[in-house]
Short mmCIF file of C-alpha atoms and ligand atoms in Angstrom, two decimals:
data_model
loop_
_atom_site.label_atom_id
_atom_site.label_comp_id
_atom_site.label_asym_id
_atom_site.label_seq_id
_atom_site.Cartn_x
_atom_site.Cartn_y
_atom_site.Cartn_z
CA UNK A 17 -3.61 42.95 -5.72
CA UNK A 18 0.11 43.52 -5.37
CA UNK A 19 1.08 40.85 -2.91
CA UNK A 20 0.29 37.16 -3.03
CA UNK A 21 1.16 34.49 -0.49
CA UNK A 22 1.35 30.86 -1.61
CA UNK A 23 1.09 28.14 1.02
CA UNK A 24 0.57 24.38 0.97
CA UNK A 25 -2.82 23.29 2.32
CA UNK A 26 -1.92 19.74 3.36
CA UNK A 27 1.38 18.11 4.39
CA UNK A 28 3.53 19.68 1.66
CA UNK A 29 4.22 18.39 -1.84
CA UNK A 30 0.93 19.78 -3.14
CA UNK A 31 2.55 20.80 -6.42
CA UNK A 32 3.57 24.31 -5.41
CA UNK A 33 6.51 24.40 -7.85
CA UNK A 34 4.46 24.81 -11.01
CA UNK A 35 2.06 27.38 -9.54
CA UNK A 36 4.81 29.36 -7.84
CA UNK A 37 6.72 29.41 -11.11
CA UNK A 38 3.66 30.74 -12.97
CA UNK A 39 3.16 33.42 -10.34
CA UNK A 40 6.84 34.29 -10.00
CA UNK A 41 6.92 35.09 -13.72
CA UNK A 42 4.34 37.79 -12.95
CA UNK A 43 6.03 39.03 -9.74
CA UNK A 44 8.84 41.54 -9.26
CA UNK A 45 10.02 40.17 -5.92
CA UNK A 46 9.84 36.58 -4.64
CA UNK A 47 10.27 35.97 -0.90
CA UNK A 48 10.87 32.88 1.23
CA UNK A 49 9.74 33.42 4.82
CA UNK A 50 10.10 30.15 6.76
CA UNK A 51 11.76 26.75 6.68
CA UNK A 52 15.10 26.18 5.07
CA UNK A 53 16.64 23.69 2.66
CA UNK A 54 14.16 21.03 3.78
CA UNK A 55 11.94 22.26 0.94
CA UNK A 56 12.33 20.94 -2.58
CA UNK A 57 11.00 22.61 -5.71
CA UNK A 58 11.66 21.42 -9.22
CA UNK A 59 11.13 23.97 -11.96
CA UNK A 60 11.22 23.15 -15.65
CA UNK A 61 11.72 26.22 -17.81
CA UNK A 62 12.26 25.85 -21.55
CA UNK A 63 13.24 22.23 -21.02
CA UNK A 64 15.90 23.04 -18.40
CA UNK A 65 15.36 21.43 -14.98
CA UNK A 66 16.21 23.56 -11.94
CA UNK A 67 16.19 22.07 -8.44
CA UNK A 68 15.67 24.55 -5.64
CA UNK A 69 15.75 23.98 -1.90
CA UNK A 70 16.57 27.23 -0.18
CA UNK A 71 16.49 29.82 -2.92
CA UNK A 72 13.19 31.45 -3.87
CA UNK A 73 11.78 30.32 -7.23
CA UNK A 74 12.18 33.79 -8.75
CA UNK A 75 15.95 33.28 -8.88
CA UNK A 76 15.79 31.31 -12.14
CA UNK A 77 14.12 34.21 -13.96
CA UNK A 78 16.10 37.32 -14.78
CA UNK A 79 15.10 40.82 -13.65
CA UNK A 80 13.55 39.81 -10.34
CA UNK A 81 14.70 40.10 -6.79
CA UNK A 82 14.65 36.98 -4.63
CA UNK A 83 14.59 37.49 -0.89
CA UNK A 84 15.43 35.02 1.88
CA UNK A 85 13.49 36.50 4.79
CA UNK A 86 14.48 36.54 8.45
CA UNK A 87 12.15 33.61 9.24
CA UNK A 88 14.25 31.23 7.15
CA UNK A 89 17.04 29.15 8.70
CA UNK A 90 20.04 29.30 6.39
CA UNK A 91 22.67 26.61 5.97
CA UNK A 92 25.38 28.73 4.31
CA UNK A 93 27.16 25.70 2.84
CA UNK A 94 23.95 24.38 1.30
CA UNK A 95 23.24 27.89 0.03
CA UNK A 96 26.65 28.20 -1.64
CA UNK A 97 26.24 24.74 -3.19
CA UNK A 98 22.80 25.59 -4.58
CA UNK A 99 24.02 28.94 -5.92
CA UNK A 100 26.99 27.23 -7.59
CA UNK A 101 24.81 24.60 -9.26
CA UNK A 102 22.42 27.24 -10.56
CA UNK A 103 25.27 29.46 -11.78
CA UNK A 104 26.56 26.48 -13.77
CA UNK A 105 23.12 26.31 -15.35
CA UNK A 106 23.45 29.94 -16.43
CA UNK A 107 21.46 31.62 -13.63
CA UNK A 108 22.86 34.99 -12.54
CA UNK A 109 23.11 35.30 -8.78
CA UNK A 110 24.39 38.59 -7.38
CA UNK A 111 23.37 41.38 -5.02
CA UNK A 112 20.81 42.60 -7.60
CA UNK A 113 19.05 39.25 -7.80
CA UNK A 114 19.36 37.84 -4.27
CA UNK A 115 19.01 39.37 -0.83
CA UNK A 116 19.55 37.39 2.36
CA UNK A 117 18.09 38.93 5.48
CA UNK A 118 20.63 39.88 8.11
CA UNK A 119 18.24 38.41 10.68
CA UNK A 120 18.28 34.79 9.42
CA UNK A 121 19.53 32.20 11.90
CA UNK A 122 22.21 29.84 10.67
CA UNK A 123 22.12 26.07 10.33
CA UNK A 124 25.56 24.71 11.20
CA UNK A 125 26.88 21.16 10.65
CA UNK A 126 26.18 20.38 14.31
CA UNK A 127 22.45 20.96 13.68
CA UNK A 128 22.24 18.38 10.89
CA UNK A 129 24.21 15.95 13.04
CA UNK A 130 21.91 16.44 16.01
CA UNK A 131 18.84 16.01 13.79
CA UNK A 132 20.21 12.64 12.58
CA UNK A 133 21.38 11.57 16.08
CA UNK A 134 17.88 12.17 17.46
CA UNK A 135 16.10 10.42 14.61
CA UNK A 136 18.38 7.38 14.91
CA UNK A 137 18.04 7.32 18.72
CA UNK A 138 14.24 7.49 18.48
CA UNK A 139 14.25 4.64 15.98
CA UNK A 140 16.37 2.51 18.29
CA UNK A 141 14.60 3.46 21.55
CA UNK A 142 11.13 4.96 21.36
CA UNK A 143 11.29 6.58 24.82
CA UNK A 144 13.97 9.04 23.59
CA UNK A 145 11.37 10.76 21.39
CA UNK A 146 9.11 10.29 18.40
CA UNK A 147 10.55 9.30 15.04
CA UNK A 148 9.51 12.35 13.02
CA UNK A 149 11.04 11.27 9.75
CA UNK A 150 12.73 14.66 9.33
CA UNK A 151 14.75 15.62 6.29
CA UNK A 152 17.83 15.47 8.58
CA UNK A 153 18.87 18.92 7.38
CA UNK A 154 19.13 20.37 10.89
CA UNK A 155 15.99 22.47 10.59
CA UNK A 156 14.53 21.59 14.01
CA UNK A 157 17.77 21.97 16.01
CA UNK A 158 18.50 25.32 14.29
CA UNK A 159 15.07 26.72 15.19
CA UNK A 160 15.54 25.44 18.75
CA UNK A 161 18.73 27.48 19.05
CA UNK A 162 16.98 30.51 17.56
CA UNK A 163 14.17 30.34 20.10
CA UNK A 164 16.65 29.67 22.91
CA UNK A 165 18.46 32.89 21.88
CA UNK A 166 21.82 31.24 21.29
CA UNK A 167 21.81 31.04 17.48
CA UNK A 168 24.36 32.57 15.17
CA UNK A 169 22.69 34.90 12.73
CA UNK A 170 23.70 36.10 9.30
CA UNK A 171 24.48 39.58 10.70
CA UNK A 172 27.07 38.03 13.06
CA UNK A 173 29.18 36.94 10.09
CA UNK A 174 30.56 40.47 9.64
CA UNK A 175 32.97 40.07 12.55
CA UNK A 176 35.15 37.12 13.50
CA UNK A 177 35.08 38.31 17.08
CA UNK A 178 31.28 38.16 17.16
CA UNK A 179 31.29 34.75 15.48
CA UNK A 180 33.73 33.46 18.10
CA UNK A 181 31.56 34.80 20.95
CA UNK A 182 28.41 33.30 19.51
CA UNK A 183 30.12 29.97 18.84
CA UNK A 184 31.22 29.82 22.48
CA UNK A 185 27.63 30.35 23.65
CA UNK A 186 26.39 27.73 21.22
CA UNK A 187 29.00 25.13 22.13
CA UNK A 188 28.42 25.66 25.84
CA UNK A 189 25.06 24.08 25.12
CA UNK A 190 25.86 21.64 22.32
CA UNK A 191 29.11 20.05 23.50
CA UNK A 192 27.80 18.70 26.82
CA UNK A 193 24.70 17.53 24.96
CA UNK A 194 26.78 15.72 22.33
CA UNK A 195 29.01 14.21 24.99
CA UNK A 196 25.97 12.93 26.86
CA UNK A 197 24.67 11.34 23.69
CA UNK A 198 28.04 9.66 23.12
CA UNK A 199 29.26 11.88 20.25
CA UNK A 200 32.48 13.86 19.75
CA UNK A 201 32.54 17.43 20.89
CA UNK A 202 32.73 20.12 18.20
CA UNK A 203 36.13 21.75 17.80
CA UNK A 204 35.60 25.46 18.41
CA UNK A 205 38.45 26.84 16.29
CA UNK A 206 37.70 24.58 13.35
CA UNK A 207 34.05 25.62 13.40
CA UNK A 208 34.94 29.33 13.53
CA UNK A 209 37.35 28.88 10.60
CA UNK A 210 34.69 27.04 8.58
CA UNK A 211 32.12 29.76 9.27
CA UNK A 212 34.51 32.59 8.35
CA UNK A 213 35.42 30.83 5.11
CA UNK A 214 31.82 30.37 3.96
CA UNK A 215 30.79 33.85 5.10
CA UNK A 216 32.80 35.38 2.23
CA UNK A 217 30.23 34.04 -0.21
CA UNK A 218 27.22 35.07 1.86
CA UNK A 219 28.07 38.60 3.11
CA UNK A 220 27.88 40.38 -0.28
CA UNK A 221 24.22 39.35 -0.50
CA UNK A 222 23.13 40.41 3.00
CA UNK A 223 20.71 43.24 3.77
CA UNK A 224 17.60 44.29 5.70
CA UNK A 225 14.72 42.40 4.08
CA UNK A 226 11.99 44.53 5.70
CA UNK A 227 13.51 47.70 4.24
CA UNK A 228 13.86 46.34 0.72
CA UNK A 229 10.29 45.03 0.87
CA UNK A 230 9.02 48.38 2.13
CA UNK A 231 10.70 50.11 -0.82
CA UNK A 232 9.26 47.54 -3.24
CA UNK A 233 5.82 48.14 -1.76
CA UNK A 234 6.13 51.91 -2.15
CA UNK A 235 7.11 51.44 -5.78
CA UNK A 236 3.97 49.34 -6.33
CA UNK A 237 5.95 46.20 -7.14
CA UNK A 238 4.28 42.81 -7.13
CA UNK A 239 5.57 40.64 -4.30
CA UNK A 240 5.15 36.88 -4.12
CA UNK A 241 5.64 35.12 -0.80
CA UNK A 242 6.61 31.52 -1.37
CA UNK A 243 5.70 29.19 1.47
CA UNK A 244 7.42 25.85 1.92
CA UNK A 245 5.97 22.61 3.39
CA UNK A 246 2.23 22.59 4.20
CA UNK A 247 0.01 23.97 6.95
CA UNK A 248 -0.50 20.54 8.54
CA UNK A 249 3.26 20.63 9.21
CA UNK A 250 2.96 23.99 11.02
CA UNK A 251 4.53 23.95 14.49
CA UNK A 252 1.35 25.39 16.08
CA UNK A 253 -1.44 24.17 13.85
CA UNK A 254 -0.12 20.90 12.44
CA UNK A 255 0.04 17.32 13.64
CA UNK A 256 2.41 18.11 16.54
CA UNK A 257 4.98 16.66 17.24
CA UNK A 258 5.06 15.27 13.70
CA UNK A 259 5.61 18.68 12.17
CA UNK A 260 8.39 20.91 10.95
CA UNK A 261 9.80 23.48 13.35
CA UNK A 262 8.47 26.67 11.78
CA UNK A 263 5.13 28.42 11.35
CA UNK A 264 3.95 27.54 7.88
CA UNK A 265 0.67 29.50 7.99
CA UNK A 266 0.28 32.44 5.60
CA UNK A 267 0.54 35.06 8.36
CA UNK A 268 4.15 33.98 8.81
CA UNK A 269 4.84 35.63 5.45
CA UNK A 270 4.60 38.92 7.34
CA UNK A 271 6.63 37.95 10.41
CA UNK A 272 9.21 35.95 8.49
CA UNK A 273 10.08 38.78 6.12
CA UNK A 274 9.33 42.00 8.00
CA UNK A 275 6.36 42.94 5.82
CA UNK A 276 3.27 44.32 7.57
CA UNK A 277 0.44 41.79 7.92
CA UNK A 278 -2.00 44.20 6.25
CA UNK A 279 0.05 44.03 3.06
CA UNK A 280 -0.79 40.41 2.32
CA UNK A 281 -3.52 40.80 -0.29
CA UNK A 282 -4.32 37.35 -1.63
CA UNK A 283 -3.59 34.00 0.03
CA UNK A 284 -3.44 31.08 -2.39
CA UNK A 285 -3.58 27.59 -0.86
CA UNK A 286 -2.09 24.89 -3.05
CA UNK A 287 -4.29 21.86 -2.56
CA UNK A 288 -3.85 18.38 -3.99
CA UNK A 289 -7.00 16.61 -5.24
CA UNK A 290 -6.11 13.75 -2.84
CA UNK A 291 -3.77 13.64 0.17
CA UNK A 292 -0.13 12.68 0.66
CA UNK A 293 2.31 12.81 3.51
CA UNK A 294 6.07 12.07 3.88
CA UNK A 295 7.46 11.05 7.23
CA UNK A 296 5.53 9.79 10.23
CA UNK A 297 2.46 11.07 12.04
CA UNK A 298 -1.33 10.83 11.93
CA UNK A 299 -3.05 10.69 8.54
CA UNK A 300 -6.75 9.79 8.96
CA UNK A 301 -7.56 9.16 5.29
CA UNK A 302 -4.41 7.14 4.53
CA UNK A 303 -4.95 4.16 2.21
CA UNK A 304 -2.98 0.98 2.75
CA UNK A 305 -4.40 -0.91 -0.22
CA UNK A 306 -3.90 -0.98 -3.97
CA UNK A 307 -5.98 2.21 -4.32
CA UNK A 308 -3.38 4.14 -2.30
CA UNK A 309 -0.57 2.42 -4.15
CA UNK A 310 -2.19 3.43 -7.46
CA UNK A 311 -2.36 7.08 -6.38
CA UNK A 312 1.34 6.96 -5.44
CA UNK A 313 2.32 5.43 -8.78
CA UNK A 314 0.20 7.64 -11.01
CA UNK A 315 1.03 10.74 -8.97
CA UNK A 316 4.81 9.97 -8.87
CA UNK A 317 4.68 10.45 -5.13
CA UNK A 318 8.34 10.37 -4.17
CA UNK A 319 10.01 13.13 -2.11
CA UNK A 320 12.13 15.65 -4.07
CA UNK A 321 14.55 16.15 -1.18
CA UNK A 322 14.85 12.69 0.34
CA UNK A 323 13.47 10.41 -2.41
CA UNK A 324 11.16 8.70 0.13
CA UNK A 325 7.80 7.33 -1.04
CA UNK A 326 4.88 9.44 0.10
CA UNK A 327 1.93 7.95 1.95
CA UNK A 328 -1.29 8.45 -0.04
CA UNK A 329 -4.98 8.74 0.83
CA UNK A 330 -8.38 10.28 0.04
CA UNK A 331 -9.08 14.00 0.08
CA UNK A 332 -9.77 15.17 3.63
CA UNK A 333 -12.21 18.08 3.39
CA UNK A 334 -12.41 18.52 7.16
CA UNK A 335 -8.68 19.03 7.49
CA UNK A 336 -8.42 21.25 4.43
CA UNK A 337 -11.36 23.39 5.57
CA UNK A 338 -9.58 23.89 8.88
CA UNK A 339 -6.43 24.92 7.03
CA UNK A 340 -8.45 27.42 4.94
CA UNK A 341 -9.66 29.09 8.13
CA UNK A 342 -6.39 29.02 10.05
CA UNK A 343 -4.45 30.47 7.15
CA UNK A 344 -7.14 32.83 5.86
CA UNK A 345 -6.94 31.35 2.38
CA UNK A 346 -8.67 33.40 -0.34
CA UNK A 347 -8.69 30.77 -3.07
CA UNK A 348 -7.05 27.45 -3.86
CA UNK A 349 -5.02 26.04 -6.71
CA UNK A 350 -6.29 22.48 -7.03
CA UNK A 351 -3.55 20.24 -8.37
CA UNK A 352 -3.15 16.71 -9.75
CA UNK A 353 -6.80 16.16 -10.60
CA UNK A 354 -5.62 13.98 -13.50
CA UNK A 355 -4.18 11.43 -11.03
CA UNK A 356 -7.79 10.50 -10.20
CA UNK A 357 -8.63 9.70 -13.86
CA UNK A 358 -9.99 6.18 -14.34
CA UNK A 359 -11.00 5.60 -10.73
CA UNK A 360 -14.48 4.15 -10.42
CA UNK A 361 -15.23 5.58 -7.01
CA UNK A 362 -13.79 8.55 -5.13
CA UNK A 363 -14.12 9.24 -1.44
CA UNK A 364 -13.98 12.53 0.41
CA UNK A 365 -13.68 12.75 4.18
CA UNK A 366 -16.55 14.92 5.46
CA UNK A 367 -16.28 14.31 9.20
CA UNK A 368 -14.56 12.18 11.83
CA UNK A 369 -15.72 9.77 14.45
CA UNK A 370 -13.88 9.75 17.75
CA UNK A 371 -14.86 7.42 20.59
CA UNK A 372 -18.36 7.04 19.16
CA UNK A 373 -18.88 10.79 18.75
CA UNK A 374 -18.95 12.82 15.55
CA UNK A 375 -16.38 15.56 15.12
CA UNK A 376 -16.42 18.35 12.51
CA UNK A 377 -12.83 19.47 13.02
CA UNK A 378 -9.35 17.96 13.40
CA UNK A 379 -8.49 17.93 17.11
CA UNK A 380 -5.14 19.04 18.56
CA UNK A 381 -4.37 16.05 20.78
CA UNK A 382 -1.87 13.67 19.22
CA UNK A 383 -3.82 10.65 20.49
CA UNK A 384 -7.11 11.99 19.15
CA UNK A 385 -5.49 12.78 15.83
CA UNK A 386 -4.27 9.20 15.61
CA UNK A 387 -7.65 7.77 16.62
CA UNK A 388 -10.14 9.74 14.53
CA UNK A 389 -11.91 7.59 11.94
CA UNK A 390 -12.88 9.34 8.72
CA UNK A 391 -16.54 9.53 7.69
CA UNK A 392 -16.62 9.34 3.92
CA UNK A 393 -18.87 10.61 1.23
CA UNK A 394 -18.64 8.61 -1.95
CA UNK A 395 -18.64 10.06 -5.45
CA UNK A 396 -18.67 8.48 -8.86
CA UNK A 397 -15.34 8.79 -10.67
CA UNK A 398 -14.72 9.36 -14.37
CA UNK A 399 -13.15 7.21 -17.04
CA UNK A 400 -12.13 10.05 -19.39
CA UNK A 401 -8.73 11.74 -19.20
CA UNK A 402 -8.45 15.17 -17.62
CA UNK A 403 -4.72 15.22 -18.28
CA UNK A 404 -3.74 18.52 -19.86
CA UNK A 405 -7.27 20.01 -19.78
CA UNK A 406 -7.17 23.78 -20.28
CA UNK A 407 -10.84 24.66 -20.01
CA UNK A 408 -13.88 23.50 -18.05
CA UNK A 409 -15.45 22.08 -21.23
CA UNK A 410 -12.51 19.66 -21.47
CA UNK A 411 -13.47 18.14 -18.13
CA UNK A 412 -15.89 15.22 -17.66
CA UNK A 413 -19.06 16.08 -15.73
CA UNK A 414 -18.04 13.93 -12.75
CA UNK A 415 -14.67 15.67 -12.48
CA UNK A 416 -16.44 19.04 -12.35
CA UNK A 417 -18.82 17.66 -9.70
CA UNK A 418 -15.81 16.51 -7.64
CA UNK A 419 -14.18 19.96 -7.86
CA UNK A 420 -17.43 21.76 -6.99
CA UNK A 421 -18.01 19.48 -4.02
CA UNK A 422 -14.53 20.22 -2.70
CA UNK A 423 -15.13 23.97 -3.03
CA UNK A 424 -18.38 23.61 -1.14
CA UNK A 425 -16.94 21.49 1.66
CA UNK A 426 -13.85 23.60 2.24
CA UNK A 427 -15.81 26.85 1.84
CA UNK A 428 -13.19 28.27 -0.52
CA UNK A 429 -13.26 28.74 -4.31
CA UNK A 430 -10.88 27.23 -6.85
CA UNK A 431 -8.77 29.99 -8.41
CA UNK A 432 -6.52 27.72 -10.45
CA UNK A 433 -6.98 24.12 -11.58
CA UNK A 434 -3.85 22.27 -12.61
CA UNK A 435 -4.18 19.22 -14.84
CA UNK A 436 -0.57 18.23 -15.59
CA UNK A 437 2.96 19.26 -14.62
CA UNK A 438 3.11 21.42 -17.78
CA UNK A 439 2.80 25.14 -17.09
CA UNK A 440 0.05 25.74 -19.64
CA UNK A 441 -2.11 22.79 -18.63
CA UNK A 442 -4.05 24.98 -16.25
CA UNK A 443 -7.56 26.33 -15.98
CA UNK A 444 -7.37 29.86 -14.64
CA UNK A 445 -10.44 31.11 -12.83
CA UNK A 446 -8.77 33.99 -10.99
CA UNK A 447 -5.28 35.40 -11.34
CA UNK A 448 -4.31 36.13 -7.70
CA UNK A 449 -2.30 39.18 -8.81
CA UNK A 450 -5.30 40.84 -10.51
P1 LIG B 23 12.07 18.75 9.07
O1 LIG B 23 11.40 19.95 8.47
O2 LIG B 23 13.25 18.28 8.28
O3 LIG B 23 12.37 18.92 10.52
O4 LIG B 23 11.00 17.53 9.01
C1 LIG B 23 9.83 17.52 9.79
C2 LIG B 23 8.66 16.92 9.03
O5 LIG B 23 8.31 17.78 7.94
C3 LIG B 23 8.95 15.56 8.39
O6 LIG B 23 7.76 14.79 8.42
C4 LIG B 23 9.30 15.89 6.95
O7 LIG B 23 9.04 14.82 6.08
C5 LIG B 23 8.35 17.06 6.71
N1 LIG B 23 8.82 17.98 5.67
C6 LIG B 23 9.78 18.92 5.79
N2 LIG B 23 9.91 19.59 4.64
C7 LIG B 23 9.01 19.10 3.79
C8 LIG B 23 8.64 19.43 2.44
O8 LIG B 23 9.18 20.36 1.81
N3 LIG B 23 7.63 18.67 1.91
C9 LIG B 23 6.98 17.71 2.61
N4 LIG B 23 7.30 17.38 3.87
C10 LIG B 23 8.29 18.07 4.45
#
């Protein structure tokens, strides 16, 4: 297996950082293919803490190529800031270690502003739109411009004339919109000057990601595709409209990088042993009591990017099974099992009830998603600690039963079991690269 795709199986924050780091050590090329700097990964390597938002995790390890694929929306100022911070920590970033696809659309300051304007307006007046609880990084507005065919792309940065033309097209849309919303218009010349200034740092790293990946494939290199967010935040398959604005599913690894779909060998779904969600939107198994609060405290469930507390709830096997199918997941990495230590009873959602009828899948309608009632199966918990377990014999019988039941319900095997944030506190059943 040369190529592995890692995706989140719930609403993000499944603990991808540790697993991606483990895999990226074994990969030659690490690729981001969707999202932008709304993601947040913390890597701890030899005691040094690295915070990544936009850059692929491979960047912190020498001798690897990190690729920002065409499906990513790039805020060049955030990129430069992240590169600077990492350089100060001793990470080498140059054309040998980082490639930015010429096809990436840009996030400009006006996108972040519009994201915040909309969120604030929705909070004040619900009829203006749903409060999504976005990261306010401009992700949604930037993808809107991409789809509307008026975005500036990384390849445009080569020529000031092209930038000026594209800015005119963009402002012909954004300035009337901003005016209507009661905000200042964007000054064209200032924006062009800002873009040309930042482009100096970006252009030396730009190339054709599909071509580089094709060469890597021919040379038999191991390629890791690093998904951000989680499949339930996918624009098509998630809890629309409470989603991010990109396709998060594993097949996007192909489209968002220019790699052929047939080259994706193993799809690893990172799956938390319970459920969390940041931001608003339906969450059938959410807990509003001290059990949910306990999960949040023991699991340190606070957002890496925004610092917001995450909503917590029981494992939803119906939703995760759906994600397994939609994303074609080969095996899962089950994370944070240790957070369940000491709980007397554990519940797993095995079906929903909607308007008196039983449902064995998560429906698409926003109203139905908000109204489904989980049907639970109860399991006995365990009092022993699983924290740091490195082999099945270190696990209490009830913990093994819980893991086996999850595998059965979601119809997908566990490839990796993670029992603490430490890299080596892992039970490896199957190395996705082998
Ligand atoms: P946006 O991606 O900033 O537009 O936010 C849309 C939704 O996705 C919000 O509910 C965010 O909280 C959520 N979201 C975006 N990125 C992440 C992430 O990396 N982890 C978890 N949730 C995320």
